[in-house]
Amino acid sequence: MKPRTFFKDGKVNTATMARIPTTELRKYLLTGQLTRRGCLHLRSSTLAPPILPLRTLSTTPPTPSDQQSQIIPLRKQLKDQAKAAKLSGSPKKKLKKSDNQTVPGWDLTVGIEIHAQLNTPSKLFSPASTPSGSSDDAAHHHHPNTHVAPFDLAIPGSQPSFQPTTLIPAIRAALALNCHIEFISRFDRKHYFHWDQPSGYQITQYYHPFARSGSVTLYPRDGIAAEDGEQVTVGIKQVQMEQDTAKTLAQPNSTHYLDFNRVGVPLVEIITEPCIHRPATAAAFVRKVQMLLKSVDACVSGLEQGGLRADVNVSVKRTGEEALGTRTEIKNLSSFKAVEDAIIAERDRQIRVLEEGGRIEGETRGWSLGSVETRRLRGKEGEVDYRYMPDPDLGPVVIGRDLVERLEETMGMLPDEEVGVLMGRFGLSERDAMALMLMEGRLEYFYGVLEELERMLGVEAVEGGEQRHTMLAANWCLHELGKLAEAEEVGEAAAEEVTSQVPEQDLAAILFYLHQKKVTAKVAKDLLWDVFRGTIATGGVTEQIDSQDLWYKEITEADYAAIADEVIEGQEKVLQDFLKFKQGKSKAYPQGKLGFLVGKMMRAGPEQGKGMDPASAERVMRVRIEQVYLPRLEEAQ
Ligand SMILES: Nc1ncnc2c1ncn2[C@@H]1O[C@H](COP(=O)(O)OP(=O)(O)OP(=O)(O)O)[C@@H](O)[C@H]1O
Ligand SMILES: [Mg+2]
Ligand SMILES: [Mg+2]
């Protein structure tokens, strides 16, 4: 993507708002307008002496190209697109969810833990780079066990070395979730023994997380259950930084392959209060957190691409009872639908157990997509004692107020504000605004097209100003591009790439000519297909219109009049309506009848309206009726 202008006339340009990417902030932090000491006081001399990580043994020192690949924008998601299209196509969809949201006589309570991989090129405590994207992303495929430093494998003698830049996306995530940042936080060891964690403990924040007391507000457009009314606020208890674990790839014959690329990748764990009471609202919350994290550029990819993982804690109690019921936890849900369905299934299971006089045991359960039941993974008695303890190898993390302020200033618009701008300044419907925001990369694309179009038109969208061009751009970025993605000849892989096959400047050029009525809508659509198929080279839209002589050439007044006469032939009955109005026998001007005649003109015209402007056609038709035909009728009376 080409660089954008963030500043206009010395001010942040929020009109075509693009955020300052995390990668740029990293440069900012490291090149020092803020001194590193000024914002991060790690391993200060009063603490343990600095311990050098074993860089020389690192199997893969981070290379510029590794870092580059991390910056690649999130993958275009076909699924997101289909979902957003659905959302934008059927207004009732999000409210329809009222099925199965409540069970009379029972109250449901849900608390959610979300683990999100942070958008940073380095691991939390080692100099190894993080593998970019997810493993099924062929374009950026990373071989297993190629992003591993000795510390990641807990090789004797290796020690953690906190990578301060990982704080940038972490703090941004916490700010987007409205949290209070703790200026001093600490790392703890959480012990458990499994092959996915070579050291026998995970480094996390248990006693002193870096952020607390946040909140996320959800609205009907976010997909909350109708029973939750106009808005719901979900409290965030805390946000903590921690290490990811190795990835296990199950093979036949009880064989497991282990990929340690993921060990030590920085995560934030976001923990809500137990304050969600409807399954659809829980799913809407996870989607909104994903949107918030993406909007501040804090995470790598979404739930359905593996960059986000959600665990849900579910309990039920009889209506009227005070205390919450015993919770069970369903781990690792990987789609929004799974979040909703798993909660419904677990709620119903717990109610069945209680109605039969049984008791709910605190336990961890699993869920696979399409199932109707959660299944027991481990019970309370199997629940490990994590033996939390402060990590003696790591000093406290001290976050400076200046860093937090700087990250706040550069955070850009959050989704709720942005929906408001898309609707207010650009004139989009709420549905289209949400669709643009939910489709991977589409909003940025829209801004890019709009910026180019406004440059060509020499206008800028303002609140309450002209919105024809902004609505035109949005309509094409959503609906006309959507048609390309649905076309038969487009394979699944290509559909993800629609925007990359239509350069912003080319779509802007097409829209410019369409807006200026230099080409017809039909020609504009054909041009879009040509650009998409690559038959027009990038930047070649104008040349194509020239060489194929596609410019709109309006016919003369005499031509319009001739077509009007042709159409009026045999329409005496219709003309009577105009006469009645003229003679005061009917009050309303027969606008519908005029439209009918103009429609006929547009169809009868040269090559079905080519070179004809409906407004001109209407004007000439009106003049012919009033100045030629009505006088004739009156004479005949
Ligand atoms: N009675 C309850 N019903 C539903 N949810 C609850 C209930 N009590 C607590 N919760 C939720 O359970 C979650 C607990 O998460 P937390 O990370 O604090 O502990 P944990 O699940 O024991 O730890 P982990 O899974 O990280 O090892 C929170 O989201 C909280 O809101
Ligand atoms: Mg937890
Ligand atoms: Mg948990």
Coordinates of C-alpha atoms and ligand atoms in Angstrom, one line a residue, residues 113 115 269 311 313 327 329 331, ligand 3:
E113 CA -10.8 -14.4 28.6
H115 CA -5.7 -14.1 24.3
E269 CA -4.8 -11.8 28.1
D311 CA -12.2 -18.9 26.6
N313 CA -16.6 -19.1 31.6
R327 CA -18.5 -21.7 36.6
E329 CA -14.7 -22.9 31.4
K331 CA -11.3 -23.2 26.3
Ligands
MG3 MG -9.6 -19.2 32.5

